[in-house]
Each structure stands twice: as structure tokens, then as C-alpha cells.
Coordinates of C-alpha atoms in Angstrom, one line a residue:
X944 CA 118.7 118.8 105.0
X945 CA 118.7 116.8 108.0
X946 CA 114.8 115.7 108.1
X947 CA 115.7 114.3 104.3
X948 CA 119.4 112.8 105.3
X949 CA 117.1 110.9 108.0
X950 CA 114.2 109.7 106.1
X951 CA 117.3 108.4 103.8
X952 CA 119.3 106.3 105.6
X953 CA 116.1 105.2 108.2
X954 CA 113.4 104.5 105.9
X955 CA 111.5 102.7 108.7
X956 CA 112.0 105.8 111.6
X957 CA 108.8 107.4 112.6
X958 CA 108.9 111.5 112.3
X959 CA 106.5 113.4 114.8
X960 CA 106.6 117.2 115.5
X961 CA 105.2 118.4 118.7
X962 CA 104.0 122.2 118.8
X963 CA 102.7 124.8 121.0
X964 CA 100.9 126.7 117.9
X965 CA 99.1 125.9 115.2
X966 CA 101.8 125.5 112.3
X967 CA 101.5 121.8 111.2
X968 CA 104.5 120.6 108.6
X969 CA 102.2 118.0 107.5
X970 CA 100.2 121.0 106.1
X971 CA 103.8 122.8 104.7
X972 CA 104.3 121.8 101.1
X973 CA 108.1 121.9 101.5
X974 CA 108.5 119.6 105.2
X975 CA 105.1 117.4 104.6
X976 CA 107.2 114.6 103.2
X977 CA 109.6 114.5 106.1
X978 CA 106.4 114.0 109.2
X979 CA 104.6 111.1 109.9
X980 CA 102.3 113.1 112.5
X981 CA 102.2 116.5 113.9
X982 CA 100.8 116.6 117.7
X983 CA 99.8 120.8 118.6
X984 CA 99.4 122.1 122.8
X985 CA 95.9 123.5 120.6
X986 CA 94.7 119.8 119.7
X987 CA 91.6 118.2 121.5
X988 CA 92.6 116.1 124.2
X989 CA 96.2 117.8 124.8
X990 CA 95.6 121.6 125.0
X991 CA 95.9 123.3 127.7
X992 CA 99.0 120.6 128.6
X993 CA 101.3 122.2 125.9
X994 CA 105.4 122.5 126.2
X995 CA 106.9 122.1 128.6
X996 CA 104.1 119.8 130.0
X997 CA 104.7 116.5 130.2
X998 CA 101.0 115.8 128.7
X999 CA 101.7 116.6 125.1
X1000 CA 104.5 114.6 125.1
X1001 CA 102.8 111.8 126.5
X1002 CA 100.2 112.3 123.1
X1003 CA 103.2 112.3 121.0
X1004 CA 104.0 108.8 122.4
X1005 CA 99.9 107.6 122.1
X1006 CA 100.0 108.5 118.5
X1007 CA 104.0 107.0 117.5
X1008 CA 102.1 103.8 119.4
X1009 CA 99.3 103.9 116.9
X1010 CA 101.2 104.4 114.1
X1011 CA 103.4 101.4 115.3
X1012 CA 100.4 99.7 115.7
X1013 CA 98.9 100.3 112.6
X1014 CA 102.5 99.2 110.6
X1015 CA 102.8 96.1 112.9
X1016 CA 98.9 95.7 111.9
X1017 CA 100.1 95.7 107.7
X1018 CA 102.7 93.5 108.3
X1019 CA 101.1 90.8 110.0
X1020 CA 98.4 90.9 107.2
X1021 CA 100.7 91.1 104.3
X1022 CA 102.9 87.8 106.1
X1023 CA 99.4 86.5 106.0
X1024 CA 98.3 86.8 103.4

């Protein structure tokens, strides 16, 4: 499995999917564990820019930036601390 081979030997990489429909792997017993976020052409704020738009991949990179943030955020507060 190539999502698991990855999450092994780059514990730190950030795993987004980027969908036209409405299947989310975060919701997918069996691929939740491989995703870190999931960004759909149906979500608020992105749809009706779905693939091959540029505008859902420009979400994709907004939320990898929070996420980013948000580990850069724990860091800092656990070297803090």
C-alpha cells in the first residue's frame, strides 16, 4: 500500500485528497488513517471551482497551511513549555 509505505518512512508528510464528489477517505474506515484532510469541488467556499479549476487547489493549499500552522503552533508551545 502506497498511502501506508508513505505515512512509514515520512511520518511528518501531510496527506490531503482533493475530490470533485462527495466520498471523503477521512470518513472510509479502511484509508482514514492514511489523510490528514480531505478538500471536495461540493465544500463551502470551493464549489462550484472543482477539478480542473485552479480554485480547489488553491483550498487544498489554505488548509495544508493551517495544518502547518497549527503543528508549527504545538511545537513552539511544547519547546516552551
Amino acid at each position: 500500500n502506497a498511502l501506508q509505505t508513505i505515512r512509514e518512512e515520512h511520518p511528518g508528510a501531510v496527506i490531503g485528497a482533493i475530490t470533485n464528489g462527495r466520498g471523503n477517505p477521512l470518513e472510509m474506515p479502511s484509508m482514514k488513517e492514511y489523510f490528514d484532510f480531505c478538500i471536495s469541488g461540493e465544500d463551502d467556499g470551493v464549489f462550484p471551482r472543482r477539478k480542473p479549476d485552479k480554485g480547489i487547489y488553491e483550498a487544498a493549499v489554505r488548509k495544508y497551511n493551517e495544518i502547518i500552522m497549527q503543528g508549527q503552533g504545538a511545537i513552539s508551545s511544547q519547546e516552551s513549555g
